[in-house]
XYZ file of C-alpha atoms in Angstrom:
705
model
C 38.816 -2.178 23.235
C 36.342 -4.850 24.394
C 35.600 -7.684 21.984
C 32.281 -7.741 20.105
C 29.743 -10.310 21.200
C 26.902 -12.331 19.723
C 23.526 -12.678 21.379
C 20.966 -15.453 20.770
C 17.456 -15.234 22.225
C 14.717 -17.782 21.553
C 11.183 -17.406 22.937
C 9.562 -20.849 22.829
C 5.759 -20.947 22.818
C 2.677 -22.970 22.129
C 1.724 -22.862 18.424
C 1.480 -19.211 17.367
C -1.343 -17.977 15.090
C -0.275 -16.862 11.615
C -1.381 -13.249 12.075
C 0.961 -12.924 15.062
C 3.833 -14.432 13.075
C 3.135 -11.928 10.272
C 3.400 -9.048 12.745
C 6.689 -10.430 14.081
C 8.090 -10.791 10.557
C 6.968 -7.296 9.557
C 8.066 -5.324 12.619
C 10.329 -7.107 15.093
C 13.615 -6.692 13.224
C 13.370 -2.951 12.535
C 11.987 -2.164 15.973
C 14.603 -4.274 17.757
C 17.304 -2.406 15.831
C 15.726 0.910 16.812
C 15.660 -0.066 20.516
C 19.331 -1.078 20.427
C 20.235 2.285 18.887
C 18.196 4.092 21.527
C 20.238 2.253 24.152
C 23.461 3.246 22.333
C 24.386 -0.406 21.831
C 26.272 -0.778 18.550
C 25.736 -3.938 16.487
C 26.557 -5.337 13.056
C 23.248 -7.016 12.218
C 20.004 -8.315 13.690
C 18.168 -11.438 12.491
C 14.642 -12.438 13.429
C 13.334 -15.900 12.565
C 9.995 -17.526 13.348
C 8.322 -20.902 13.351
C 4.908 -21.772 14.804
C 6.599 -22.580 18.148
C 9.340 -19.980 18.479
C 10.544 -16.434 17.845
C 14.333 -16.135 17.561
C 16.552 -13.048 17.731
C 20.219 -13.139 16.820
C 22.417 -10.072 17.205
C 25.767 -10.289 15.412
C 28.712 -8.119 16.481
C 27.121 -6.573 19.557
C 29.139 -4.011 21.488
C 30.110 -5.177 24.968
C 28.797 -1.944 26.468
C 26.914 1.205 25.583
C 28.719 4.041 23.852
C 29.900 6.666 26.341
C 27.530 9.588 26.769
C 28.442 13.211 27.362
C 25.907 14.603 29.788
C 25.383 18.291 30.464
C 23.428 19.883 33.306
C 22.546 23.541 33.750
C 22.201 24.792 37.313
C 21.478 28.180 38.851
C 22.468 31.452 37.197
C 26.109 32.388 37.714
C 25.361 35.344 39.989
C 23.285 33.059 42.271
C 25.827 30.230 42.250
C 28.567 32.044 44.226
C 28.497 34.549 47.046
C 30.559 37.768 47.238
C 33.562 35.807 48.516
C 33.410 33.357 45.582
C 32.122 30.481 47.674
C 29.339 28.163 46.404
C 25.875 29.224 47.523
C 23.285 26.859 48.930
C 21.626 26.821 45.490
C 24.823 25.584 43.817
C 25.540 23.056 46.574
C 22.044 21.604 46.151
C 22.580 21.341 42.401
C 25.931 19.557 42.942
C 24.382 17.045 45.341
C 21.434 16.303 43.026
C 23.756 15.481 40.120
C 26.547 13.823 42.133
C 29.000 16.500 41.009
C 31.897 18.380 42.593
C 32.611 22.128 42.590
C 35.529 21.613 40.191
C 33.086 20.295 37.549
C 31.323 23.673 37.252
C 31.885 25.885 34.182
C 30.252 29.030 32.840
C 27.587 28.553 30.155
C 26.311 31.386 27.970
C 22.575 31.099 27.283
C 19.957 33.433 25.764
C 18.842 34.118 29.355
C 22.327 34.970 30.608
C 25.321 33.188 32.158
C 24.602 30.000 34.150
C 26.565 27.499 36.193
C 26.797 24.253 34.250
C 28.622 20.944 34.284
C 29.547 18.467 31.580
C 30.679 14.948 32.282
C 31.460 11.837 30.259
C 29.394 8.926 31.533
C 30.672 5.416 30.926
C 28.156 3.142 29.209
C 26.523 0.198 30.925
C 27.449 -3.328 29.899
C 25.293 -5.059 27.310
C 24.597 -7.852 29.792
C 22.986 -5.281 32.100
C 20.792 -3.787 29.379
C 19.516 -6.777 27.387
C 17.693 -8.556 30.270
C 15.577 -5.416 30.699
C 15.351 -4.402 27.056
C 13.882 -7.579 25.548
C 11.089 -8.285 28.068
C 10.013 -4.640 27.736
C 10.299 -4.936 23.955
C 7.951 -7.941 23.881
C 5.457 -6.213 26.171
C 5.388 -3.163 23.897
C 3.684 -5.017 21.044
C -0.055 -5.023 20.554
C -0.867 -8.352 18.938
C -4.206 -9.011 17.163
C -5.077 -11.399 19.988
C -3.135 -12.017 23.189
C -3.641 -14.193 26.263
C -2.495 -14.532 29.873
C -1.551 -17.941 31.265
C 0.063 -17.482 34.676
C 0.050 -15.211 37.720
C 2.563 -12.808 36.153
C -0.271 -11.363 34.023
C 2.057 -10.918 31.047
C 0.236 -11.287 27.733
C 1.467 -12.854 24.509
C -0.317 -14.549 21.575
C 0.371 -17.957 23.140
C 1.898 -19.141 26.444
C 5.696 -18.916 26.667
C 7.181 -22.331 27.545
C 10.964 -21.816 27.395
C 13.571 -19.114 26.861
C 17.047 -19.606 25.435
C 19.296 -16.598 26.141
C 23.029 -16.721 25.370
C 25.532 -13.886 25.234
C 28.369 -15.710 23.504
C 28.585 -18.892 25.613
C 27.168 -17.376 28.804
C 23.518 -17.656 29.852
C 22.123 -14.129 30.081
C 19.402 -14.171 32.733
C 16.057 -12.714 31.767
C 12.414 -13.600 32.316
C 9.165 -13.439 30.402
C 6.401 -13.855 32.925
C 7.393 -16.697 35.222
C 9.634 -18.373 32.634
C 13.369 -17.883 33.211
C 16.056 -18.156 30.582
C 18.635 -20.940 30.301
C 20.695 -22.543 27.519
C 18.160 -25.138 26.421
C 15.871 -25.308 23.404
C 13.483 -27.927 22.056
C 13.182 -29.473 18.628
C 10.101 -30.558 16.695
C 7.187 -31.270 19.028
C 6.807 -34.900 17.865
C 9.965 -35.775 15.961
C 12.528 -34.361 18.432
C 10.746 -33.378 21.646
C 13.721 -33.666 24.027
C 15.580 -30.784 25.623
C 18.652 -29.678 23.620
C 21.629 -27.815 25.104
C 23.067 -24.937 23.050
C 26.757 -24.193 23.648
C 27.043 -20.647 22.357
C 25.437 -17.886 20.312
C 26.447 -18.978 16.814
C 23.812 -18.510 14.111
C 25.010 -21.069 11.571
C 25.636 -23.670 14.257
C 22.170 -23.016 15.723
C 20.513 -23.446 12.308
C 22.236 -26.819 11.846
C 21.389 -27.916 15.382
C 17.714 -27.084 14.793
C 17.627 -28.886 11.450
C 18.927 -32.034 13.142
C 15.987 -31.609 15.519
C 13.576 -31.330 12.550
C 13.111 -27.560 12.786
C 13.803 -25.408 9.722
C 14.191 -22.078 11.439
C 14.099 -19.694 8.460
C 10.684 -19.233 6.874
C 12.153 -18.529 3.424
C 13.893 -21.912 3.482
C 10.654 -23.649 4.500
C 8.972 -21.998 1.511
C 11.743 -23.221 -0.800
C 11.340 -26.776 0.512
C 7.579 -26.647 -0.107
C 8.035 -25.391 -3.689
C 10.706 -27.980 -4.445
C 8.835 -30.934 -2.949
C 5.528 -29.846 -4.506
C 7.147 -29.808 -7.945
C 8.714 -33.209 -7.296
C 5.449 -34.817 -6.080
C 3.227 -33.342 -8.820
C 5.334 -33.545 -11.961
C 6.579 -29.958 -11.845
C 3.125 -28.423 -11.522
C 3.022 -24.767 -10.440
C 1.887 -24.179 -6.886
C -0.151 -21.300 -5.483
C 2.301 -18.872 -3.915
C -0.121 -17.521 -1.316
C -0.686 -21.044 0.006
C 3.075 -21.696 0.038
C 3.558 -18.694 2.317
C 0.654 -19.714 4.540
C 1.658 -23.349 5.015
C 5.268 -22.323 5.718
C 3.925 -20.503 8.780
C 2.080 -23.607 9.972
C 4.947 -26.107 10.088
C 8.487 -26.378 11.445
C 9.702 -29.009 8.982
C 7.682 -29.090 5.734
C 7.018 -32.420 4.089
C 4.786 -32.473 1.013
C 2.574 -35.449 0.191
C 0.353 -35.934 -2.853
C -3.040 -37.597 -3.133
C -5.980 -38.007 -5.502
C -9.732 -37.500 -5.478
C -12.572 -38.793 -7.621
C -12.667 -37.509 -11.214
C -16.433 -37.055 -10.846
C -15.802 -33.781 -9.040
C -14.035 -32.304 -12.075
C -17.479 -31.425 -13.450
C -17.480 -28.570 -10.922
C -15.772 -25.280 -11.834
C -12.088 -25.401 -10.968
C -12.330 -22.394 -8.620
C -14.820 -24.264 -6.425
C -12.463 -27.213 -6.032
C -9.341 -25.164 -5.379
C -11.121 -22.806 -2.953
C -12.590 -25.709 -0.984
C -9.133 -27.308 -0.720
C -7.486 -24.092 0.362
C -10.112 -22.930 2.848
C -10.972 -26.162 4.619
C -7.705 -28.098 4.601
C -4.939 -25.691 3.454
C -4.073 -28.097 0.646
C -2.978 -27.374 -2.917
C -4.931 -27.973 -6.091
C -2.816 -29.483 -8.882
C -2.968 -28.215 -12.467
C -1.488 -29.637 -15.654
C 0.706 -27.701 -18.114
C -2.406 -26.169 -19.742
C -3.670 -25.034 -16.323
C -6.458 -27.606 -16.295
C -7.285 -28.992 -12.861
C -6.224 -32.577 -12.250
C -7.979 -34.972 -9.807
C -5.079 -34.558 -7.403
C -3.981 -32.529 -4.407
C -0.857 -31.892 -2.353
C -0.653 -31.276 1.385
C 2.127 -29.944 3.590
C 2.756 -32.014 6.716
C 4.677 -30.876 9.782
C 7.527 -33.341 9.300
C 7.648 -36.741 7.637
C 5.386 -39.239 9.382
C 5.617 -43.026 9.401
C 1.993 -43.642 8.390
C 1.868 -41.524 5.236
C -0.626 -43.683 3.342
C -3.184 -43.389 6.151
C -2.622 -39.622 6.401
C -3.191 -39.217 2.644
C -6.384 -41.322 2.844
C -7.626 -39.109 5.682
C -6.972 -35.969 3.635
C -8.780 -37.543 0.691
C -11.767 -38.575 2.818
C -12.247 -35.086 4.256
C -11.717 -33.468 0.843
C -14.289 -35.625 -0.908
C -16.827 -34.921 1.843
C -16.311 -31.192 1.363
C -16.513 -31.532 -2.420
C -19.793 -33.444 -2.127
C -21.131 -30.461 -0.173
C -19.894 -28.118 -2.889
C -21.503 -30.313 -5.550
C -24.808 -30.112 -3.691
C -24.550 -26.308 -3.388
C -23.803 -25.984 -7.097
C -26.746 -28.189 -8.065
C -29.129 -26.232 -5.822
C -27.862 -22.865 -7.043
C -28.310 -23.729 -10.717
C -31.941 -24.736 -10.261
C -32.802 -21.032 -10.497
C -31.344 -18.514 -12.958
C -29.361 -15.521 -11.798
C -32.055 -13.218 -13.156
C -34.620 -14.699 -10.781
C -32.282 -14.121 -7.846
C -31.952 -10.389 -8.558
C -35.349 -9.498 -7.072
C -34.351 -11.223 -3.824
C -31.462 -8.764 -3.410
C -34.016 -6.545 -1.649
C -33.155 -8.588 1.434
C -29.482 -7.506 1.519
C -28.764 -4.075 2.995
C -26.152 -1.877 1.317
C -24.194 0.410 3.695
C -27.129 0.940 6.016
C -28.743 4.156 4.811
C -28.161 3.475 1.124
C -30.965 0.991 0.565
C -30.459 -2.560 -0.635
C -28.313 -4.474 -3.075
C -31.344 -4.511 -5.361
C -31.320 -0.713 -5.372
C -27.627 -0.788 -6.182
C -28.246 -3.207 -9.035
C -30.813 -0.887 -10.621
C -28.449 2.092 -10.260
C -25.620 0.152 -11.885
C -27.812 -0.735 -14.857
C -28.715 2.957 -15.271
C -25.096 4.066 -14.903
C -24.062 1.454 -17.468
C -26.226 3.160 -20.054
C -24.805 6.584 -19.174
C -21.193 5.384 -19.369
C -21.882 3.492 -22.605
C -23.223 6.701 -24.133
C -20.147 8.672 -22.976
C -17.842 6.050 -24.497
C -19.978 5.734 -27.653
C -20.295 1.964 -27.277
C -22.262 0.032 -29.870
C -25.829 -0.933 -29.045
C -24.718 -4.546 -28.555
C -21.925 -3.587 -26.144
C -24.301 -1.284 -24.285
C -26.860 -4.060 -23.856
C -24.212 -6.488 -22.611
C -22.806 -3.956 -20.123
C -26.291 -3.204 -18.766
C -27.065 -6.923 -18.522
C -23.845 -7.623 -16.609
C -24.605 -4.698 -14.283
C -28.077 -6.096 -13.623
C -26.791 -9.587 -12.784
C -23.455 -8.846 -11.079
C -24.661 -9.035 -7.471
C -27.128 -11.919 -7.816
C -24.610 -14.580 -6.767
C -24.562 -13.078 -3.253
C -27.747 -15.095 -2.675
C -26.245 -18.453 -3.650
C -25.335 -21.291 -1.316
C -21.834 -21.395 -2.774
C -21.000 -17.750 -2.050
C -22.497 -18.080 1.424
C -20.076 -20.964 2.063
C -17.153 -19.352 0.209
C -17.488 -15.528 0.189
C -14.200 -15.284 -1.691
C -15.979 -16.818 -4.723
C -18.371 -13.901 -5.205
C -18.192 -12.791 -8.799
C -16.546 -16.047 -9.842
C -19.731 -17.982 -9.065
C -21.735 -15.243 -10.760
C -19.725 -15.944 -13.900
C -20.202 -19.710 -13.630
C -23.943 -19.468 -12.989
C -24.353 -16.927 -15.794
C -22.639 -19.310 -18.222
C -24.747 -22.215 -16.957
C -27.828 -20.037 -17.547
C -26.899 -19.281 -21.150
C -25.763 -15.673 -20.726
C -23.263 -14.348 -23.320
C -19.635 -15.057 -22.477
C -18.777 -11.342 -22.246
C -21.556 -10.809 -19.716
C -20.461 -13.789 -17.619
C -16.801 -12.695 -17.604
C -17.720 -9.117 -16.684
C -19.587 -10.355 -13.601
C -16.393 -11.979 -12.284
C -14.133 -9.165 -13.440
C -15.986 -6.370 -11.670
C -14.308 -7.306 -8.372
C -10.838 -6.668 -9.822
C -8.174 -5.526 -9.128
C -7.484 -7.885 -6.262
C -4.836 -5.615 -4.757
C -3.654 -2.028 -5.226
C -0.066 -3.322 -5.195
C -0.762 -5.270 -8.388
C 0.983 -3.757 -11.459
C -1.650 -2.132 -13.663
C -0.382 -3.957 -16.748
C -1.470 -7.300 -15.272
C -5.099 -6.195 -15.414
C -4.987 -6.305 -19.215
C -4.380 -10.070 -18.940
C -6.873 -10.731 -16.141
C -9.816 -8.446 -16.873
C -12.032 -8.059 -19.936
C -12.856 -4.610 -21.332
C -16.530 -4.998 -20.420
C -15.535 -6.194 -16.940
C -13.269 -3.179 -16.485
C -16.162 -0.792 -17.246
C -18.485 -2.605 -14.844
C -15.789 -2.539 -12.156
C -15.454 1.231 -12.585
C -19.216 1.757 -12.286
C -19.582 -0.466 -9.228
C -16.775 1.315 -7.404
C -17.994 4.813 -8.305
C -21.482 3.937 -7.035
C -20.002 2.755 -3.734
C -17.799 5.844 -3.377
C -20.582 8.303 -4.147
C -22.894 6.588 -1.669
C -20.319 6.385 1.116
C -19.125 9.975 0.700
C -22.739 11.088 0.390
C -23.537 9.921 3.928
C -20.197 10.855 5.502
C -18.472 7.455 5.579
C -15.106 8.802 4.418
C -11.870 7.121 5.553
C -10.220 8.803 8.525
C -6.494 8.378 9.124
C -5.628 4.696 8.867
C -9.260 3.665 9.344
C -11.054 2.621 6.143
C -13.693 0.044 7.161
C -15.526 0.184 3.832
C -12.345 -0.177 1.719
C -12.966 3.117 -0.073
C -9.271 3.712 -0.782
C -9.204 0.336 -2.491
C -12.328 1.242 -4.493
C -10.950 4.583 -5.692
C -7.519 3.077 -6.268
C -9.168 0.330 -8.300
C -10.887 2.873 -10.549
C -7.573 4.669 -11.054
C -5.641 1.461 -11.816
C -8.273 0.172 -14.257
C -8.347 3.452 -16.165
C -4.552 3.472 -16.265
C -4.577 -0.044 -17.716
C -7.434 0.217 -20.227
C -7.474 3.964 -20.888
C -11.253 4.589 -21.298
C -11.919 8.291 -21.903
C -14.850 9.735 -20.007
C -15.493 12.434 -17.435
C -15.465 10.934 -13.950
C -17.274 13.971 -12.604
C -20.194 13.433 -15.013
C -20.589 9.777 -13.983
C -20.361 10.748 -10.297
C -23.052 13.409 -10.772
C -25.268 10.820 -12.450
C -24.730 8.457 -9.499
C -25.638 11.248 -7.068
C -28.895 11.873 -8.934
C -29.728 8.156 -8.919
C -29.283 7.974 -5.128
C -31.855 10.743 -4.761
C -32.760 11.690 -1.211
C -30.706 8.908 0.400
C -27.615 11.142 0.471
C -27.229 13.675 3.273
C -24.399 15.694 1.700
C -24.840 18.236 -1.104
C -23.719 17.453 -4.645
C -21.062 20.168 -4.458
C -19.643 18.774 -1.228
C -19.598 15.175 -2.491
C -17.902 16.094 -5.763
C -15.331 18.250 -3.976
C -14.380 15.482 -1.557
C -14.271 12.872 -4.342
C -11.984 15.112 -6.400
C -9.490 15.389 -3.540
C -9.768 11.647 -2.864
C -9.172 10.614 -6.472
C -6.236 13.004 -6.830
C -4.656 11.408 -3.757
C -5.205 7.928 -5.222
C -3.745 9.022 -8.572
C -0.597 10.248 -6.841
C -0.399 6.947 -4.932
C -0.787 4.902 -8.125
C 1.936 6.907 -9.878
C 4.261 6.900 -6.861
C 4.409 10.704 -6.957
C 5.504 11.517 -3.391
C 4.653 14.948 -2.013
C 7.066 17.677 -3.091
C 8.842 15.543 -5.679
C 9.242 16.576 -9.316
C 6.715 13.912 -10.275
C 4.248 15.408 -7.808
C 4.786 18.887 -9.233
C 4.165 17.677 -12.793
C 1.043 15.818 -11.663
C -0.332 18.918 -9.912
C 0.398 20.938 -13.068
C -1.648 18.417 -15.071
C -4.483 18.522 -12.509
C -4.616 22.321 -12.782
C -5.651 21.995 -16.430
C -8.192 19.222 -15.803
C -8.410 16.104 -13.670
C -11.721 14.310 -14.205
C -10.765 12.559 -17.468
C -8.293 10.227 -15.793
C -7.216 8.735 -19.110
C -6.112 12.211 -20.200
C -4.349 12.775 -16.872
C -2.270 9.597 -17.284
C -1.456 10.470 -20.881
C -0.438 14.098 -20.215
C 1.501 13.179 -17.079
C 3.383 10.360 -18.792
C 4.347 12.424 -21.842
C 5.366 15.479 -19.782
C 7.410 13.412 -17.326
C 9.214 11.690 -20.192
C 9.714 14.996 -22.033
C 11.134 16.593 -18.880
C 13.629 13.762 -18.534
C 14.688 13.529 -22.185
C 14.303 17.112 -23.505
C 15.014 19.268 -20.466
C 16.055 22.360 -22.447
C 12.858 22.287 -24.523
C 10.755 21.707 -21.405
C 12.438 24.657 -19.690
C 11.636 26.976 -22.611
C 7.936 26.164 -22.411
C 8.079 26.371 -18.620
C 9.634 29.837 -18.724
C 6.914 31.176 -21.028
C 4.180 29.849 -18.720
C 5.982 31.112 -15.626
C 6.490 34.664 -16.929
C 2.977 35.035 -18.328
C 1.550 33.561 -15.110
C 3.549 35.896 -12.851
C 2.562 39.080 -14.723
C -1.109 38.176 -14.280
C -0.904 37.516 -10.519
C -3.392 39.614 -8.628
C -5.170 40.792 -11.780
C -8.872 40.026 -12.049
C -11.515 40.226 -14.774
C -8.939 40.280 -17.554
C -10.617 40.885 -20.902
C -10.667 38.095 -23.464
C -10.485 40.239 -26.600
C -7.112 41.510 -27.818
C -7.576 44.826 -29.678
C -5.023 45.012 -32.464
C -5.250 48.799 -32.698
C -3.855 49.094 -29.159
C -0.735 47.078 -29.931
C 1.743 49.974 -30.086
C 5.115 48.234 -29.741
C 6.755 45.865 -32.238
C 7.312 43.020 -29.698
C 3.626 42.904 -28.804
C 2.631 43.121 -32.459
C 4.964 40.201 -33.179
C 3.410 38.119 -30.386
C -0.068 38.858 -31.690
C 0.959 37.687 -35.160
C 2.390 34.460 -33.714
C -0.850 33.821 -31.809
C -2.852 34.221 -35.023
C -0.478 32.420 -37.396
C 1.099 29.592 -35.364
C -1.556 28.608 -32.883
C -3.325 26.279 -35.338
C -0.257 23.989 -35.389
C -0.288 23.823 -31.590
C -4.048 23.166 -31.522
C -3.635 20.298 -33.985
C -0.958 18.614 -31.843
C -3.100 19.093 -28.741
C -6.146 17.572 -30.451
C -3.991 14.608 -31.511
C -2.841 14.390 -27.864
C 0.809 14.678 -28.837
C 1.408 16.742 -25.728
C 5.186 16.334 -25.728
C 5.438 17.686 -29.275
C 2.937 20.426 -28.430
C 5.147 21.445 -25.480
C 8.206 21.536 -27.702
C 6.414 23.667 -30.324
C 5.014 26.029 -27.704
C 8.492 26.714 -26.317
C 9.948 27.185 -29.800
C 7.407 29.755 -30.988
C 6.984 31.774 -27.793
C 10.228 31.603 -25.775
C 12.230 34.249 -27.685
C 9.364 36.648 -28.509
C 8.008 36.572 -24.940
C 11.441 37.415 -23.501
C 11.835 40.241 -26.010
C 8.386 41.521 -25.059
C 9.203 41.650 -21.337
C 12.568 43.282 -22.035
C 11.124 46.077 -24.143
C 7.454 46.487 -23.208
C 5.957 47.531 -19.877
C 2.721 45.690 -19.230
C 1.436 47.542 -16.170
C 1.409 51.022 -17.668
C -0.747 53.877 -16.381
C -2.846 53.866 -19.558
C -5.703 51.536 -18.485
C -6.896 50.394 -21.969
C -3.296 49.699 -22.997
C -2.578 47.833 -19.749
C -5.695 45.676 -20.061
C -4.920 44.884 -23.703
C -1.395 43.736 -22.867
C -2.718 41.611 -20.016
C -5.215 40.062 -22.411
C -2.333 39.164 -24.757
C -0.389 37.537 -21.884
C -3.498 35.657 -20.768
C -4.078 34.380 -24.291
C -0.508 33.085 -24.607
C -0.708 31.449 -21.169
C -4.102 29.814 -21.728
C -3.148 28.453 -25.166
C -1.000 25.903 -23.324
C -2.549 25.677 -19.863
C -6.072 24.995 -21.135
C -4.861 21.950 -23.081
C -1.845 20.467 -21.290
C -0.739 21.635 -17.820
C 0.034 24.686 -15.736
C 3.821 24.503 -15.737
C 4.084 27.417 -13.303
C 3.536 24.752 -10.594
C 6.775 22.982 -11.568
C 9.886 24.180 -9.794
C 12.674 24.526 -12.365
C 15.358 24.058 -9.739
C 16.451 20.430 -9.356
């Protein structure tokens, strides 16, 4: 047996953009593993590491050659393969030549079309050193980067020009090329701190990491992030650092070195978000907060290696920062010369989704919808006024200098300018909060800490207005394409309702939004509502992690069958039923069986009467069921009204399971006597609807695990 090998490949480049590094980190490892498996090359593990100047692959425990392959070929039919004397025909001889086979390799093969001449042969695998020089250049060419460039006559494209290639199979250079660059055993360290060529003896991951660190290159991104966190804490008195900026700066340097500086305290009069956003956007530097999360007149920057002239570098950072903050101070002063209310009228100059009018139109719709939602939720007059006020002002900051300079501050600047203009605190907070949640991957519980109740309602209204408008003119997402972020909007509505639990009918609010759009929508109300229903159900399943066909998905569909448009009720019923199924399976199964049997007996029947005529109840089991319906149903109704759906399910199974089984054992529903048949169907419908109309249609849940 041939000994396993290690393979080290480094593609050295000019500084790579962060979006290309993100693609490498997300996809290269899994896709490299898939390509090796396709080539039947066994391996123990694959590592992929990146810095701004290099992409590194390391394959541990690589097989020396491909696994052997058993190949089979089917030739002519048996009766055409040999002549009457048993000699190969011209057809068989041609087949043998084309496959490099001999007559002794031929066997009979039974197929659905008859007996054929066939051959099977074990093919020895190629050596790894024959496969890898072809595999990796093709692998790199197969990727579609956000932006790519060509730099030599080879016409190969990559995010940045390739400058060197290190390719070692154990201690041997494995020849391969990317464009006009050929592989050898040399790498390079940090561009400025260790620029000389470095020889690598063999493919050894730990040794390579140490060699690179001596050359001021920290190869693993996770380790660079750890260094940044540790040094930031050390330089700033254990202040917390922004994780997103940690991850970004780790992609920009090969050897992180954190320095700290200060800026004038006069800028602390600006809102903290302005200062931190300016630092992050313009210079990729960190704002520094104290233990109470108050901004300090300080910053921290990540350098690409420790430099000798640190004091000058810090002064340069400070000079640029203060220039940018003076600009921000000017923008803030100019913006606050006019109240947000006066800016609202100017929203007529901002178009909203082309055919849907302007942001001013949207503002007026939101104010109207706020009143409708407030009425549905029975808000106090004060809460209603504040919600309508926030809706009226929430888009006005789009016209400010600050949001033009920093679009990511929309909403936040609306809050700051509202507070500066004397608006109530709830109104100001709601303006900022209506852009939440920031991400659909955010746990819904976090919203309770980040978003106010008034802000959550405004966020729901703003997103519903956008969804109704987009669906109303046919701008639905298609496949992976969602240019207007409608999945995020619908997912945001779902997540907010899951967090805060407001109880209202989403369909009613959507219908109100459709009416407010008037003639701007090209789709009918029925079509819009139907598409929104399907869209929201999909987003609900996504939020709950209910994958198609799973038990969770079945329970969710059962809940939808009863009703879907009060999302607060959906979350409540789903959560209680899922928990009840897991903890009280026997009780769940009893209720399920009653629903299943009553559902099945009614399949295909139409126009079933509502009234149950007691005089037509001839048999004792049906009389008993009728008595239960009249005597026990009030207890079930009470539990359903109190939304104790788990207890209601338990009670339903207790009171109906035995009597329903006795009924089906002893009473024939589909008798010839039409009045009797219809009366028994009415009884079954009543028992079924008692539960299904309030909780869920459990017939959609498969009892088999």
